CSV table of C-alpha atoms and ligand atoms in Angstrom, one decimal:
chain,number,residue,atom,x,y,z
A,1,UNK,CA,-123.0,162.9,241.2
A,2,UNK,CA,-121.1,159.9,240.0
A,3,UNK,CA,-119.2,157.7,242.4
A,4,UNK,CA,-116.2,155.8,241.3
A,5,UNK,CA,-113.6,153.4,242.4
A,6,UNK,CA,-110.3,155.1,241.9
A,7,UNK,CA,-106.9,153.7,241.3
A,8,UNK,CA,-106.2,154.1,245.0
A,9,UNK,CA,-108.9,151.5,245.8
A,10,UNK,CA,-106.9,148.7,244.3
A,11,UNK,CA,-104.1,146.6,245.5
A,12,UNK,CA,-101.7,147.0,242.6
A,13,UNK,CA,-98.9,144.9,243.9
A,14,UNK,CA,-97.6,142.4,241.3
A,15,UNK,CA,-100.5,143.3,239.0
A,16,UNK,CA,-100.6,144.2,235.3
A,17,UNK,CA,-102.3,147.5,235.1
A,18,UNK,CA,-103.7,148.8,231.8
A,19,UNK,CA,-104.1,152.6,231.8
A,20,UNK,CA,-106.2,154.2,229.0
A,21,UNK,CA,-104.7,157.6,228.6
A,22,UNK,CA,-105.3,160.3,226.0
A,23,UNK,CA,-101.9,160.9,224.3
A,24,UNK,CA,-103.6,162.4,221.2
A,25,UNK,CA,-101.3,165.4,221.4
A,26,UNK,CA,-100.7,167.9,218.6
A,27,UNK,CA,-97.5,167.1,216.6
A,28,UNK,CA,-95.9,169.4,214.1
A,29,UNK,CA,-92.8,168.4,212.0
A,30,UNK,CA,-92.3,165.4,214.3
A,31,UNK,CA,-92.4,167.5,217.5
A,32,UNK,CA,-95.0,167.6,220.2
A,33,UNK,CA,-96.3,171.2,220.4
A,34,UNK,CA,-98.4,170.8,223.5
A,35,UNK,CA,-97.5,168.0,226.0
A,36,UNK,CA,-100.1,168.9,228.7
A,37,UNK,CA,-102.0,165.6,228.3
A,38,UNK,CA,-98.8,163.6,228.8
A,39,UNK,CA,-97.6,165.7,231.7
A,40,UNK,CA,-101.0,165.4,233.5
A,41,UNK,CA,-101.1,161.6,233.0
A,42,UNK,CA,-97.8,161.1,234.9
A,43,UNK,CA,-99.4,161.1,238.4
A,44,UNK,CA,-101.5,158.0,237.7
A,45,UNK,CA,-98.7,156.1,235.9
A,46,UNK,CA,-96.3,156.9,238.8
A,47,UNK,CA,-98.8,155.9,241.4
A,48,UNK,CA,-99.2,152.5,239.7
A,49,UNK,CA,-95.4,152.1,239.6
A,50,UNK,CA,-94.8,153.2,243.1
A,51,UNK,CA,-97.5,150.8,244.4
A,52,UNK,CA,-95.9,147.8,243.0
A,53,UNK,CA,-97.6,147.3,239.6
A,54,UNK,CA,-95.6,144.6,237.8
A,55,UNK,CA,-96.4,146.1,234.4
A,56,UNK,CA,-98.1,149.3,233.3
A,57,UNK,CA,-99.6,149.0,229.8
A,58,UNK,CA,-100.5,152.4,228.4
A,59,UNK,CA,-103.1,152.6,225.6
A,60,UNK,CA,-104.2,155.6,223.6
A,61,UNK,CA,-105.5,156.7,220.2
A,62,UNK,CA,-103.8,159.3,218.1
A,63,UNK,CA,-105.5,161.2,215.2
A,64,UNK,CA,-107.7,159.2,212.8
A,65,UNK,CA,-106.6,156.1,211.0
A,66,UNK,CA,-108.8,155.4,208.0
A,67,UNK,CA,-106.3,154.2,205.4
A,68,UNK,CA,-102.9,152.4,205.6
A,69,UNK,CA,-101.2,155.7,204.8
A,70,UNK,CA,-102.6,157.3,207.9
A,71,UNK,CA,-100.6,155.0,210.1
A,72,UNK,CA,-97.2,156.5,209.9
A,73,UNK,CA,-98.3,160.1,210.7
A,74,UNK,CA,-100.4,158.9,213.6
A,75,UNK,CA,-97.9,156.6,215.4
A,76,UNK,CA,-97.7,157.0,219.1
A,77,UNK,CA,-93.9,156.3,218.9
A,78,UNK,CA,-93.5,160.1,218.9
A,79,UNK,CA,-94.6,160.2,222.5
A,80,UNK,CA,-92.0,157.8,223.9
A,81,UNK,CA,-89.0,160.2,224.4
A,82,UNK,CA,-91.2,162.8,226.3
A,83,UNK,CA,-92.8,160.0,228.4
A,84,UNK,CA,-89.4,158.5,229.3
A,85,UNK,CA,-88.1,161.9,230.2
A,86,UNK,CA,-91.1,162.6,232.5
A,87,UNK,CA,-91.1,159.2,234.1
A,88,UNK,CA,-87.3,159.1,234.2
A,89,UNK,CA,-87.2,155.5,233.1
A,90,UNK,CA,-87.2,153.6,229.8
A,91,UNK,CA,-90.5,152.8,228.1
A,92,UNK,CA,-91.0,149.9,225.8
A,93,UNK,CA,-92.9,150.7,222.6
A,94,UNK,CA,-95.3,147.8,221.6
A,95,UNK,CA,-95.8,147.8,217.9
A,96,UNK,CA,-98.7,145.5,217.4
A,97,UNK,CA,-102.2,146.4,218.6
A,98,UNK,CA,-103.9,143.0,218.7
A,99,UNK,CA,-103.6,139.2,218.5
A,100,UNK,CA,-100.7,136.9,219.2
A,101,UNK,CA,-98.3,139.5,217.9
A,102,UNK,CA,-99.4,141.9,220.5
A,103,UNK,CA,-99.2,139.2,223.2
A,104,UNK,CA,-95.7,138.2,222.2
A,105,UNK,CA,-94.6,141.8,221.9
A,106,UNK,CA,-95.6,142.3,225.5
A,107,UNK,CA,-94.0,139.0,226.6
A,108,UNK,CA,-90.7,140.1,224.9
A,109,UNK,CA,-90.6,143.5,226.5
A,110,UNK,CA,-88.6,143.8,229.7
A,111,UNK,CA,-89.4,147.3,231.0
A,112,UNK,CA,-92.2,147.9,233.4
A,113,UNK,CA,-93.9,150.6,231.4
A,114,UNK,CA,-95.2,149.7,227.9
A,115,UNK,CA,-96.9,152.0,225.5
A,116,UNK,CA,-99.0,150.2,222.9
A,117,UNK,CA,-99.2,151.6,219.4
A,118,UNK,CA,-102.3,153.7,218.4
A,119,UNK,CA,-105.5,151.9,219.3
A,120,UNK,CA,-107.0,153.2,216.0
A,121,UNK,CA,-104.7,151.1,214.0
A,122,UNK,CA,-107.4,148.5,214.6
A,123,UNK,CA,-109.8,150.7,212.6
A,124,UNK,CA,-108.2,149.3,209.5
A,125,UNK,CA,-109.9,146.1,210.4
A,126,UNK,CA,-113.6,146.9,210.2
A,127,UNK,CA,-113.2,150.0,212.4
A,128,UNK,CA,-113.0,147.7,215.4
A,129,UNK,CA,-111.8,150.4,217.8
A,130,UNK,CA,-114.1,153.2,216.7
A,131,UNK,CA,-117.1,150.9,216.4
A,132,UNK,CA,-116.6,149.6,220.0
A,133,UNK,CA,-116.0,146.0,218.9
A,134,UNK,CA,-116.7,143.9,221.9
A,135,UNK,CA,-114.3,141.1,220.9
A,136,UNK,CA,-111.5,143.6,220.6
A,137,UNK,CA,-112.4,145.1,224.0
A,138,UNK,CA,-112.4,141.6,225.5
A,139,UNK,CA,-109.1,140.8,223.9
A,140,UNK,CA,-107.4,143.9,225.3
A,141,UNK,CA,-108.9,143.3,228.7
A,142,UNK,CA,-107.1,139.9,228.9
A,143,UNK,CA,-103.8,141.8,228.8
A,144,UNK,CA,-104.1,143.1,232.3
A,145,UNK,CA,-105.5,142.5,235.8
A,146,UNK,CA,-107.0,145.9,236.3
A,147,UNK,CA,-107.8,148.7,233.9
A,148,UNK,CA,-107.7,152.4,234.9
A,149,UNK,CA,-109.5,155.0,232.8
A,150,UNK,CA,-107.5,158.3,232.7
A,151,UNK,CA,-108.1,159.4,229.1
A,152,UNK,CA,-110.6,162.2,229.9
A,153,UNK,CA,-110.1,163.8,226.5
A,154,UNK,CA,-111.5,160.7,224.8
A,155,UNK,CA,-114.3,160.0,227.4
A,156,UNK,CA,-117.0,161.1,225.0
A,157,UNK,CA,-116.0,158.4,222.5
A,158,UNK,CA,-117.6,155.0,223.0
A,159,UNK,CA,-114.8,153.0,221.5
A,160,UNK,CA,-113.3,149.6,222.3
A,161,UNK,CA,-110.5,151.1,224.3
A,162,UNK,CA,-112.7,153.6,226.2
A,163,UNK,CA,-115.8,151.5,226.6
A,164,UNK,CA,-116.0,147.7,225.9
A,165,UNK,CA,-112.6,146.9,227.2
A,166,UNK,CA,-113.7,148.2,230.6
A,167,UNK,CA,-116.7,145.9,230.7
A,168,UNK,CA,-114.5,142.9,230.8
A,169,UNK,CA,-112.0,143.8,233.6
A,170,UNK,CA,-112.0,145.2,237.1
A,171,UNK,CA,-111.7,149.0,236.6
A,172,UNK,CA,-111.4,152.4,238.2
A,173,UNK,CA,-110.6,156.0,237.4
A,174,UNK,CA,-107.2,157.7,237.4
A,175,UNK,CA,-106.2,161.0,238.9
A,176,UNK,CA,-106.4,163.1,235.7
A,177,UNK,CA,-109.9,162.0,234.8
A,178,UNK,CA,-111.2,162.3,238.4
A,179,UNK,CA,-109.8,165.8,238.7
A,180,UNK,CA,-111.5,166.8,235.4
A,181,UNK,CA,-114.9,165.6,236.3
A,182,UNK,CA,-114.7,166.8,239.9
A,183,UNK,CA,-113.7,170.3,238.8
A,184,UNK,CA,-116.4,170.4,236.1
A,185,UNK,CA,-119.0,169.2,238.6
A,186,UNK,CA,-117.9,171.5,241.3
A,187,UNK,CA,-117.9,174.6,239.3
A,188,UNK,CA,-121.2,173.9,237.6
A,189,UNK,CA,-123.0,172.9,240.8
A,190,UNK,CA,-121.7,175.1,243.5
A,191,UNK,CA,-124.1,177.9,244.6
A,192,UNK,CA,-121.9,181.0,244.2
A,193,UNK,CA,-123.0,183.9,242.0
A,194,UNK,CA,-122.5,185.7,239.6
A,195,UNK,CA,-121.9,182.6,237.5
A,196,UNK,CA,-120.8,183.7,234.0
A,197,UNK,CA,-120.3,181.6,230.8
A,198,UNK,CA,-118.0,182.9,228.2
A,199,UNK,CA,-118.4,181.4,224.7
A,200,UNK,CA,-116.4,182.0,221.6
A,201,UNK,CA,-114.8,180.2,218.8
A,202,UNK,CA,-116.2,179.3,215.5
A,203,UNK,CA,-119.2,176.9,215.5
A,204,UNK,CA,-122.5,177.4,217.3
A,205,UNK,CA,-123.3,173.7,216.8
A,206,UNK,CA,-120.4,172.6,219.0
A,207,UNK,CA,-121.7,174.7,221.9
A,208,UNK,CA,-125.5,174.3,221.7
A,209,UNK,CA,-125.7,171.5,224.3
A,210,UNK,CA,-123.5,173.5,226.7
A,211,UNK,CA,-125.6,176.6,226.4
A,212,UNK,CA,-128.8,174.6,226.8
A,213,UNK,CA,-127.5,172.8,229.9
A,214,UNK,CA,-126.1,175.9,231.6
A,215,UNK,CA,-128.3,178.9,230.5
A,216,UNK,CA,-130.7,178.6,233.4
A,217,UNK,CA,-127.9,178.1,235.9
A,218,UNK,CA,-125.8,181.0,234.9
A,219,UNK,CA,-126.4,184.7,235.5
A,220,UNK,CA,-124.7,185.9,232.3
A,221,UNK,CA,-123.7,184.4,228.9
A,222,UNK,CA,-121.0,186.4,227.1
A,223,UNK,CA,-120.6,185.6,223.4
A,224,UNK,CA,-117.6,186.5,221.4
A,225,UNK,CA,-115.6,185.0,218.5
A,226,UNK,CA,-117.1,184.0,215.2
A,227,UNK,CA,-120.1,182.6,217.1
A,228,UNK,CA,-121.3,186.1,217.9
A,229,UNK,CA,-122.0,186.8,214.2
A,230,UNK,CA,-124.6,184.1,214.0
A,231,UNK,CA,-126.4,185.8,216.9
A,232,UNK,CA,-126.0,189.2,215.3
A,233,UNK,CA,-127.3,188.0,212.0
A,234,UNK,CA,-130.3,186.4,213.9
A,235,UNK,CA,-130.9,189.9,215.3
A,236,UNK,CA,-131.0,191.4,211.8
A,237,UNK,CA,-127.5,193.0,211.6
A,238,UNK,CA,-125.5,192.8,208.4
A,239,UNK,CA,-122.4,190.8,209.3
A,240,UNK,CA,-120.8,191.0,205.9
A,241,UNK,CA,-118.4,188.1,205.2
A,242,UNK,CA,-118.1,187.1,208.8
A,243,UNK,CA,-118.4,183.4,209.6
A,244,UNK,CA,-122.0,182.5,210.2
A,245,UNK,CA,-123.4,179.1,211.2
A,246,UNK,CA,-126.6,179.5,209.1
A,247,UNK,CA,-128.2,176.3,210.3
A,248,UNK,CA,-128.3,177.7,213.8
A,249,UNK,CA,-129.7,181.2,213.3
A,250,UNK,CA,-133.1,180.0,214.5
A,251,UNK,CA,-131.6,178.6,217.7
A,252,UNK,CA,-129.8,181.9,218.3
A,253,UNK,CA,-133.0,183.9,217.7
A,254,UNK,CA,-135.0,181.8,220.1
A,255,UNK,CA,-132.3,182.0,222.7
A,256,UNK,CA,-132.1,185.8,222.4
A,257,UNK,CA,-135.8,186.0,222.6
A,258,UNK,CA,-136.0,184.0,225.8
A,259,UNK,CA,-132.8,185.2,227.5
A,260,UNK,CA,-132.0,188.7,226.1
A,261,UNK,CA,-131.2,190.1,229.5
A,262,UNK,CA,-128.6,187.4,230.3
A,263,UNK,CA,-126.8,187.5,226.9
A,264,UNK,CA,-124.0,189.9,226.1
A,265,UNK,CA,-122.9,190.3,222.5
A,266,UNK,CA,-120.2,192.5,220.9
A,267,UNK,CA,-120.9,196.1,220.4
A,268,UNK,CA,-118.0,196.7,218.1
A,269,UNK,CA,-115.7,194.3,216.2
A,270,UNK,CA,-112.3,194.4,214.5
A,271,UNK,CA,-112.8,193.7,210.8
A,272,UNK,CA,-110.3,193.2,208.0
A,273,UNK,CA,-111.1,196.9,207.4
A,274,UNK,CA,-110.6,198.2,211.0
A,275,UNK,CA,-112.9,198.6,214.0
A,276,UNK,CA,-116.6,198.8,213.2
A,277,UNK,CA,-119.6,199.1,215.4
A,278,UNK,CA,-122.0,196.2,214.7
A,279,UNK,CA,-124.5,198.3,212.7
A,280,UNK,CA,-121.8,199.6,210.3
A,281,UNK,CA,-120.3,196.4,208.9
A,282,UNK,CA,-120.2,196.5,205.1
A,283,UNK,CA,-121.0,193.6,202.8
A,284,UNK,CA,-117.3,192.8,202.0
A,285,UNK,CA,-116.0,193.1,205.6
A,286,UNK,CA,-115.3,190.2,207.9
A,287,UNK,CA,-115.4,190.4,211.7
A,288,UNK,CA,-112.2,188.8,213.1
A,289,UNK,CA,-112.0,190.0,216.7
A,290,UNK,CA,-114.1,191.8,219.3
A,291,UNK,CA,-113.5,195.5,219.4
A,292,UNK,CA,-112.1,197.7,222.2
A,293,UNK,CA,-115.6,198.8,223.5
A,294,UNK,CA,-116.6,195.2,223.6
A,295,UNK,CA,-113.5,194.3,225.5
A,296,UNK,CA,-114.6,196.9,228.1
A,297,UNK,CA,-118.2,195.7,228.1
A,298,UNK,CA,-117.2,192.1,228.6
A,299,UNK,CA,-114.8,193.0,231.4
A,300,UNK,CA,-117.6,194.9,233.2
A,301,UNK,CA,-119.7,191.8,232.9
A,302,UNK,CA,-117.0,189.7,234.4
A,303,UNK,CA,-115.9,192.1,237.1
A,304,UNK,CA,-117.8,190.6,240.0
A,305,UNK,CA,-118.0,187.0,238.7
A,306,UNK,CA,-117.5,184.3,241.3
A,307,UNK,CA,-117.5,181.4,238.8
A,308,UNK,CA,-116.7,181.4,235.1
A,309,UNK,CA,-116.7,178.7,232.5
A,310,UNK,CA,-114.9,179.9,229.4
A,311,UNK,CA,-114.7,178.1,226.0
A,312,UNK,CA,-113.6,179.5,222.7
A,313,UNK,CA,-111.5,182.4,221.7
A,314,UNK,CA,-112.8,186.0,221.0
A,315,UNK,CA,-111.3,186.2,217.6
A,316,UNK,CA,-109.1,184.6,215.0
A,317,UNK,CA,-106.3,184.5,217.6
A,318,UNK,CA,-103.8,182.6,215.5
A,319,UNK,CA,-103.2,185.9,213.7
A,320,UNK,CA,-101.5,188.3,216.2
A,321,UNK,CA,-103.5,191.3,215.0
A,322,UNK,CA,-106.8,189.5,215.8
A,323,UNK,CA,-105.6,188.0,219.1
A,324,UNK,CA,-106.1,191.2,221.2
A,325,UNK,CA,-109.6,190.5,222.3
A,326,UNK,CA,-108.8,186.9,223.5
A,327,UNK,CA,-105.6,188.1,225.2
A,328,UNK,CA,-107.5,190.8,227.0
A,329,UNK,CA,-110.4,188.7,228.1
A,330,UNK,CA,-108.4,185.6,229.1
A,331,UNK,CA,-105.8,187.9,230.7
A,332,UNK,CA,-108.6,189.6,232.7
A,333,UNK,CA,-110.0,186.2,233.8
A,334,UNK,CA,-106.5,185.0,234.8
A,335,UNK,CA,-106.0,187.9,237.2
A,336,UNK,CA,-109.5,187.9,238.6
A,337,UNK,CA,-110.5,186.3,241.8
A,338,UNK,CA,-113.2,184.2,240.1
A,339,UNK,CA,-113.0,180.4,239.9
A,340,UNK,CA,-112.3,180.0,236.2
A,341,UNK,CA,-112.5,176.8,234.2
A,342,UNK,CA,-111.1,176.9,230.7
A,343,UNK,CA,-112.2,174.3,228.2
A,344,UNK,CA,-111.5,173.5,224.6
A,345,UNK,CA,-108.5,172.4,222.6
A,346,UNK,CA,-107.9,175.7,220.7
A,347,UNK,CA,-108.7,177.8,223.8
A,348,UNK,CA,-106.2,175.8,226.0
A,349,UNK,CA,-103.5,176.3,223.4
A,350,UNK,CA,-104.3,180.0,223.1
A,351,UNK,CA,-104.0,180.6,226.9
A,352,UNK,CA,-100.7,178.8,226.8
A,353,UNK,CA,-99.5,181.1,224.0
A,354,UNK,CA,-100.6,184.1,226.1
A,355,UNK,CA,-98.4,182.7,229.0
A,356,UNK,CA,-101.4,182.1,231.3
A,357,UNK,CA,-101.0,178.4,231.8
A,358,UNK,CA,-101.1,178.2,235.6
A,359,UNK,CA,-103.4,181.1,236.2
A,360,UNK,CA,-106.7,179.4,236.3
A,361,UNK,CA,-108.7,177.1,238.6
A,362,UNK,CA,-108.6,174.5,235.8
A,363,UNK,CA,-107.6,174.2,232.2
A,364,UNK,CA,-109.2,171.0,230.9
A,365,UNK,CA,-107.2,168.5,228.8
A,366,UNK,CA,-110.5,167.8,227.0
A,367,UNK,CA,-111.8,169.5,223.8
A,368,UNK,CA,-114.9,167.8,222.6
A,369,UNK,CA,-115.0,165.7,225.9
A,370,UNK,CA,-115.3,168.8,228.1
A,371,UNK,CA,-118.0,170.3,225.9
A,372,UNK,CA,-119.9,167.1,225.9
A,373,UNK,CA,-119.6,166.7,229.7
A,374,UNK,CA,-120.7,170.3,230.2
A,375,UNK,CA,-123.6,169.7,227.9
A,376,UNK,CA,-124.6,166.7,230.1
A,377,UNK,CA,-123.7,164.1,227.5
A,378,UNK,CA,-121.6,161.6,229.3
A,379,UNK,CA,-119.8,158.8,227.5
A,380,UNK,CA,-120.6,155.2,228.4
A,381,UNK,CA,-117.3,154.9,230.3
A,382,UNK,CA,-118.7,156.7,233.2
A,383,UNK,CA,-121.6,154.3,233.6
A,384,UNK,CA,-119.2,151.4,233.3
A,385,UNK,CA,-116.9,152.8,235.9
A,386,UNK,CA,-119.9,153.6,238.2
A,387,UNK,CA,-121.2,150.0,238.0
A,388,UNK,CA,-117.8,148.8,238.8
A,389,UNK,CA,-117.9,150.9,242.0
A,390,UNK,CA,-118.9,148.2,244.4
A,391,UNK,CA,-116.8,149.5,247.3
A,392,UNK,CA,-115.1,152.7,248.0
A,393,UNK,CA,-112.1,151.2,249.8
A,394,UNK,CA,-109.9,153.7,251.6
A,395,UNK,CA,-111.0,156.6,249.5
A,396,UNK,CA,-114.6,156.9,250.5
A,397,UNK,CA,-113.9,160.1,252.4
A,398,UNK,CA,-111.7,161.7,249.7
A,399,UNK,CA,-114.2,160.8,247.0
A,400,UNK,CA,-117.0,162.5,248.9
A,401,UNK,CA,-114.9,165.5,249.6
A,402,UNK,CA,-114.0,165.9,245.9
A,403,UNK,CA,-117.7,165.6,245.2
A,404,UNK,CA,-116.9,162.6,243.0
B,501,ADP,P1,-112.1,175.2,221.2
B,501,ADP,O1,-111.3,174.3,220.3
B,501,ADP,O2,-111.3,175.8,222.3
B,501,ADP,O3,-113.4,174.6,221.6
B,501,ADP,P2,-113.1,176.6,218.9
B,501,ADP,O4,-112.5,175.6,218.0
B,501,ADP,O5,-114.6,176.6,219.1
B,501,ADP,O6,-112.5,176.5,220.4
B,501,ADP,O7,-112.7,178.1,218.6
B,501,ADP,C1,-111.4,178.5,218.3
B,501,ADP,C2,-111.2,178.9,216.9
B,501,ADP,O8,-112.2,179.8,216.5
B,501,ADP,C3,-109.8,179.5,216.7
B,501,ADP,O9,-109.1,178.7,215.8
B,501,ADP,C4,-110.2,180.8,216.0
B,501,ADP,O10,-109.3,181.1,214.9
B,501,ADP,C5,-111.6,180.7,215.6
B,501,ADP,N1,-112.3,182.0,215.6
B,501,ADP,C6,-112.7,182.7,216.6
B,501,ADP,N2,-113.2,183.9,216.3
B,501,ADP,C7,-113.2,183.9,214.9
B,501,ADP,C8,-113.6,184.9,213.9
B,501,ADP,N3,-114.2,186.0,214.3
B,501,ADP,N4,-113.4,184.5,212.6
B,501,ADP,C9,-112.8,183.4,212.3
B,501,ADP,N5,-112.4,182.5,213.2
B,501,ADP,C10,-112.6,182.7,214.5
B,502,3PG,C1,-109.4,165.1,221.4
B,502,3PG,O1,-108.3,165.5,221.0
B,502,3PG,O2,-110.4,165.9,221.5
B,502,3PG,C2,-109.5,163.7,221.9
B,502,3PG,O3,-108.3,163.0,221.9
B,502,3PG,C3,-110.5,162.9,221.0
B,502,3PG,O4,-110.0,162.8,219.8
B,502,3PG,P1,-111.0,162.5,218.5
B,502,3PG,O5,-111.9,163.7,218.3
B,502,3PG,O6,-110.2,162.1,217.4
B,502,3PG,O7,-111.9,161.3,218.9
B,503,MG,MG1,-111.4,173.8,218.2
């Protein structure tokens, strides 16, 4: 298990503290539709302020910036009002992202909390952020005395603001990121059984590493969502027009061959033409949710679970008529006694829509980052933070207790 210096190990008094957060929140018509990432970042920001930080400089990416036109729709300015509300104090927005202009923006700003514009604006200059440009990382590092990594959702990206910057400055981890990895590590490594993995969603390729990493540790792998059709096709069923990840049929066939007794697949599905058992799907039908018998079967498989990691929805849940399977399974998990970790961007937003936000052991703020971490692919930030962990300071005991 990784060991880190945390924000609590630093004397922040009078210091300029850079915090790399992940404020890449969904925005629709200029409004934030899910502010979970901002809400969960507040503890670290407040801690820095309460412990005397002279300045807190927040950095984050937002969306992808490939052309000049991408800038306006990906400006982090949209985050400022909600941030001010949550912190209950004014926040200065820093418009420039590098060079003397950035330095003078910072000098001219009076409030203690500053939010720099989208780090990916620097991608318009030879993709400096996304290509982990060391000069850019070094430049950003000069803006502060200490850098704290709290942007768990971006931890799988080796970019200048998540990787190289941290090589040039004293650094540690924030509360959000520490909680994420502690909970992922705890649930994957504790020795309670049955341990069940629930997978759904659209693409097998996104989940292969997770399956490979956890299949031997788990007692049961439940597969729903569009993903199930790739497995069913691999077993020779006609899946009609259902989504299939053809490149991964072989992977699914091998997995079924090796782990048939562990894997649970749908028995019936809701198609555009009503409920069908899996051996009765017609060529022009598309499977869009798990059927009622499958809901029962999956609940039986989950009934005595002690630990569950769930990622991906059971159907095309954005359409109410195909949301039943997801609502039933996530509702069942929410009311069960099992320790349940929910990961994935679309899955987190589905459980919020179902009104289940506070009903789980943990809902991760990460999408790709959580899957990569569960798959054992850790971004370089964790190695950098680890090598910066010379001492434990006052948190040695707490770190050990958290398993971090
Ligand atoms: P996450 O973002 O949580 O990792 P995914 O992106 O893998 O989850 O999966 C969620 C998406 O999968 C949802 O947008 C949902 O509409 C889609 N999906 C699930 N089942 C089906 C299906 N049977 N047919 C089409 N789309 C599906
Ligand atoms: C996410 O939303 O998953 C993270 O913020 C990472 O964003 P990215 O996929 O654009 O790098
Ligand atoms: Mg998704």
